[in-house]
Tab-separated table of C-alpha atoms in Angstrom:
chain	number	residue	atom	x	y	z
A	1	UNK	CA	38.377	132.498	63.370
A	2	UNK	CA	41.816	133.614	62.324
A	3	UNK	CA	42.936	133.854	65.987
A	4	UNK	CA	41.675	130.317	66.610
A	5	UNK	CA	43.827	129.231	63.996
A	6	UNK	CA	46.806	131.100	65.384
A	7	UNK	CA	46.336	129.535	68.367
A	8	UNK	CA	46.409	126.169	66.750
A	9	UNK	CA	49.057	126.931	65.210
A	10	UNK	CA	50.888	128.254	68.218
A	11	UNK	CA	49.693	125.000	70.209
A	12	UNK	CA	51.149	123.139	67.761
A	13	UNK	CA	54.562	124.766	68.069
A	14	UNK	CA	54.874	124.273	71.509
A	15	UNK	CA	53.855	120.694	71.043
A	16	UNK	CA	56.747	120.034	68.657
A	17	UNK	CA	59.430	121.782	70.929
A	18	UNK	CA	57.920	119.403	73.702
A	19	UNK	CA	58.017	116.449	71.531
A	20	UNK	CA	61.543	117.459	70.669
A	21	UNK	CA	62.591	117.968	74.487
A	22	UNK	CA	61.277	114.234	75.088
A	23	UNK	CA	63.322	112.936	72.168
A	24	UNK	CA	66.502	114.872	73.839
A	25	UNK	CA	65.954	113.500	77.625
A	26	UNK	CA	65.373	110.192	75.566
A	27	UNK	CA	68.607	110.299	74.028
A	28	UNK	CA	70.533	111.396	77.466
A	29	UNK	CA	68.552	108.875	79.289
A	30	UNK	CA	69.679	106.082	76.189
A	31	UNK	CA	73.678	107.698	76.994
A	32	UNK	CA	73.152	107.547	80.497
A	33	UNK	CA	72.194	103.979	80.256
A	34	UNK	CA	75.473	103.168	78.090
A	35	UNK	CA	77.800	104.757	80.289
A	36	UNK	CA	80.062	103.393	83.306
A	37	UNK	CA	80.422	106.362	85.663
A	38	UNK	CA	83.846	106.246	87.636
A	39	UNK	CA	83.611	105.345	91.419
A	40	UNK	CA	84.810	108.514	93.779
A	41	UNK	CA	88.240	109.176	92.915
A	42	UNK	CA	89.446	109.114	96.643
A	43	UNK	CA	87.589	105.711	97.158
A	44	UNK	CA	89.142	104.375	93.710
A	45	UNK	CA	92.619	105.450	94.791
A	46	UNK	CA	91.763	103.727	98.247
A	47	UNK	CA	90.528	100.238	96.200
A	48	UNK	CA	94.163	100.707	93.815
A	49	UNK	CA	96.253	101.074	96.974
A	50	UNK	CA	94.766	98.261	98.977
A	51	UNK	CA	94.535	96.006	95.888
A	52	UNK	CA	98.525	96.522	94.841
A	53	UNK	CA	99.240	95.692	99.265
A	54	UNK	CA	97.152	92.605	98.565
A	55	UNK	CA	98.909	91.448	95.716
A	56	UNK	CA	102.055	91.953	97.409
A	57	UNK	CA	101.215	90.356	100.093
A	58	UNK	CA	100.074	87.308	98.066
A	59	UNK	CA	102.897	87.302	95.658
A	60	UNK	CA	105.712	87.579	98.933
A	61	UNK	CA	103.511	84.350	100.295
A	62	UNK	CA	103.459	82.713	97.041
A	63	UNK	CA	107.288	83.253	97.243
A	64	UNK	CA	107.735	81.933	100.508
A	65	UNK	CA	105.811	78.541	99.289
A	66	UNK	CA	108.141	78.232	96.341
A	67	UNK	CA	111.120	78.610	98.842
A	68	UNK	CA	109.303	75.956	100.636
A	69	UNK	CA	108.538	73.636	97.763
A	70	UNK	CA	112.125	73.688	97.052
A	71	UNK	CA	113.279	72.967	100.223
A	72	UNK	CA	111.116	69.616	100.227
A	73	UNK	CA	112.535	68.380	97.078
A	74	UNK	CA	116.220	68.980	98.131
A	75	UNK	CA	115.322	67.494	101.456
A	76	UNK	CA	116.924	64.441	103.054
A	77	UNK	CA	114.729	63.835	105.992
A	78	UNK	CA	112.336	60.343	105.793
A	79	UNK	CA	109.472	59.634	103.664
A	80	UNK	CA	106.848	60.824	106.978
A	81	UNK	CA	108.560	63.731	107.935
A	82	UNK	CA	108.406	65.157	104.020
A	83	UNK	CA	104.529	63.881	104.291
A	84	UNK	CA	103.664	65.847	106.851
A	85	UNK	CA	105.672	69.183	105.320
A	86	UNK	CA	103.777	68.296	102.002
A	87	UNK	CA	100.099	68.922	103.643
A	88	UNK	CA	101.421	71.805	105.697
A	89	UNK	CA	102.529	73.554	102.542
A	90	UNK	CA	99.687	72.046	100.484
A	91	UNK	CA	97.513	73.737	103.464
A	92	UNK	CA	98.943	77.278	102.890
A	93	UNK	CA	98.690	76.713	98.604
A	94	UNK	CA	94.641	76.591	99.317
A	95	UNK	CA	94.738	79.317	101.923
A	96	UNK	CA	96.555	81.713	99.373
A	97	UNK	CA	94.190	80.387	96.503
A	98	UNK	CA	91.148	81.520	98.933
A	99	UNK	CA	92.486	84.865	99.908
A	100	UNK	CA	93.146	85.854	96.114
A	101	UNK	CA	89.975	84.577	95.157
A	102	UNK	CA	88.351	86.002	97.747
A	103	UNK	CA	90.106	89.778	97.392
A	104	UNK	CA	89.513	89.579	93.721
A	105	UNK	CA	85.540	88.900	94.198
A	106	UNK	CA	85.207	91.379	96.818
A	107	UNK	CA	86.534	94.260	94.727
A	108	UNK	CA	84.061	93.585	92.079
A	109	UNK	CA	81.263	93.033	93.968
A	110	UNK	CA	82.257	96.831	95.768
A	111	UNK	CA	82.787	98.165	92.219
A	112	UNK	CA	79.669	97.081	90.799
A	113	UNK	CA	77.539	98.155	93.377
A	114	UNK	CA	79.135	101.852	93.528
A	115	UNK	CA	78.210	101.965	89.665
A	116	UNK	CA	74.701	100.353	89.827
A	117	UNK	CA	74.115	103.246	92.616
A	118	UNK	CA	75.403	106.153	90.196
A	119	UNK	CA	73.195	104.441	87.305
A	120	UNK	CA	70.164	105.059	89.727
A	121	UNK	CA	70.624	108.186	90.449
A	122	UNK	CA	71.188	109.399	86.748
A	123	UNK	CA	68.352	107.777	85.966
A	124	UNK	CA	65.783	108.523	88.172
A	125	UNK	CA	67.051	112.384	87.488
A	126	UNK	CA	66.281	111.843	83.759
A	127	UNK	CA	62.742	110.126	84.967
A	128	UNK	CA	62.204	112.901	86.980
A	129	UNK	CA	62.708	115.292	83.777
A	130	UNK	CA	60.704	113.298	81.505
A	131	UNK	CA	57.505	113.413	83.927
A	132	UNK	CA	57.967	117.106	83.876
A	133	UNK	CA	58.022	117.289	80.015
A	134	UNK	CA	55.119	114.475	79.671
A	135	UNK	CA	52.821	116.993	82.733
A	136	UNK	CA	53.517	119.974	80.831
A	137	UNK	CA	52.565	118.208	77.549
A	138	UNK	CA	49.390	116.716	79.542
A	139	UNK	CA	48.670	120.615	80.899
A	140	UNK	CA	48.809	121.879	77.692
A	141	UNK	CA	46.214	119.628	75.556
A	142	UNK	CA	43.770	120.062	78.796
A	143	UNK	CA	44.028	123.889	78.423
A	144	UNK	CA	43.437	123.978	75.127
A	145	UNK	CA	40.349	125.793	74.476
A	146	UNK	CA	37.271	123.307	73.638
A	147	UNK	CA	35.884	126.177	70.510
A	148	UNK	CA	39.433	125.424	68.974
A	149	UNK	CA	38.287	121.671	69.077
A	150	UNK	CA	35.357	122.310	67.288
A	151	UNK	CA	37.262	124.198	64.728
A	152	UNK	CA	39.951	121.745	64.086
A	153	UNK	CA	36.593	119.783	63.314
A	154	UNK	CA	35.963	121.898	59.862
A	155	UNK	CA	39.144	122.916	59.022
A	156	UNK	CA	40.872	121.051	56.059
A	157	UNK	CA	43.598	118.036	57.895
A	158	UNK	CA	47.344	119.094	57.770
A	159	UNK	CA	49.358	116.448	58.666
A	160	UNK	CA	51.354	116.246	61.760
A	161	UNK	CA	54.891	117.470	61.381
A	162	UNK	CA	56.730	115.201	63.790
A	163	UNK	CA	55.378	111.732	64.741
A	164	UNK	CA	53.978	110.821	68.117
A	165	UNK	CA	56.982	109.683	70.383
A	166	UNK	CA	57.115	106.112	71.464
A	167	UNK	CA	59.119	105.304	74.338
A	168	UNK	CA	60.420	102.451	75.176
A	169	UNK	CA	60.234	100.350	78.378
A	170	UNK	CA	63.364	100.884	80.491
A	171	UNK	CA	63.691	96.965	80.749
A	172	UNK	CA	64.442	96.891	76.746
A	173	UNK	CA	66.760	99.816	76.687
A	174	UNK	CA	70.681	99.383	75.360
C-alpha cells in the first residue's frame, strides 16, 4: 500500500515537471511568435547595397528631370515644340514614379517572405517539442499501473497542485 502511494506520489511529480516543461515551450513558442528574426546578414547587406544604388540612381534621374523642367520654363522655342518636351518629360516623371514604387514593393515583399520562412521554422521546432512533451505525458498516464487506479479510488482527494494546461490555438496567439 505504502509503495502504491509512493508511486502516486512519484507519478505525480513527474506530471508537474511535464506540465511545467509545456508551460516553458509555451512561453518560447508565445516569444517566438513576437519576434522578427533578422534576414541573413550577407543577403541583408546585399538588399542595403542594392537599395542605396537604386536610390541613387532615382535621385540622379529625378535630378536630370528638374534640369529638364527648368530648361522648359526658360525656353524660347514655340508653344508645340515646348508641348511635345512637356509629355516627353511628363513620360520619364511616371517612369521614375513606377521604378521607385516598384523597388520599394519588391524589397518588402522579399523581406517579408524571408521572415515568414524563419517564423516557420521556429515554430514547427517548438511544435515538434511540444508533441514530444504531450507523448511522454500520454506514455506516462498509460503506464501507470491499473492497482494504483483502484487505490486512488479509496484514498482521501488531495487536490491537484498545478492546474491542467490549456493551450491555445496557434490562430489566436499574440
Amino acid at each position: 500500500m505504502e509503495n502504491l502511494r509512493r508511486d502516486l506520489r512519484h507519478a505525480q511529480e513527474e506530471l508537474a515537471q511535464m506540465r511545467h516543461e509545456l508551460e516553458e515551450r509555451n512561453r518560447q513558442l508565445r516569444e517566438l511568435l513576437r519576434a522578427l528574426p533578422f534576414p541573413d546578414s550577407e543577403q541583408f547587406c546585399r538588399n542595403i547595397v542594392d537599395l542605396c544604388h537604386e536610390f541613387h540612381l532615382c535621385t540622379t534621374r529625378t535630378t536630370e528631370l528638374d534640369d529638364r523642367i527648368k530648361a522648359l520654363r526658360r525656353s524660347t522655342d514655340t508653344c508645340q515644340d515646348r508641348l511635345h518636351d512637356i509629355a516627353f518629360t511628363e513620360l520619364s516623371v511616371e517612369k521614375l514614379r513606377v521604378k521607385i514604387m516598384s523597388t520599394t514593393t519588391e524589397q518588402n515583399q522579399q523581406d517579408s517572405l524571408e521572415i515568414q520562412d524563419q517564423i516557420r521554422m521556429a515554430v514547427s521546432k517548438v511544435h515538434s517539442s511540444l508533441d514530444s512533451v504531450l507523448s511522454a505525458i500520454n506514455q506516462h498516464s498509460r503506464d501507470k499501473p491499473a492497482g494504483s487506479l483502484q487505490e486512488d479510488e479509496t484514498m482521501e482527494e488531495s487536490p491537484c497542485e498545478d492546474p491542467p494546461v490549456q493551450q491555445e490555438p496557434i490562430s489566436q496567439r499574440p
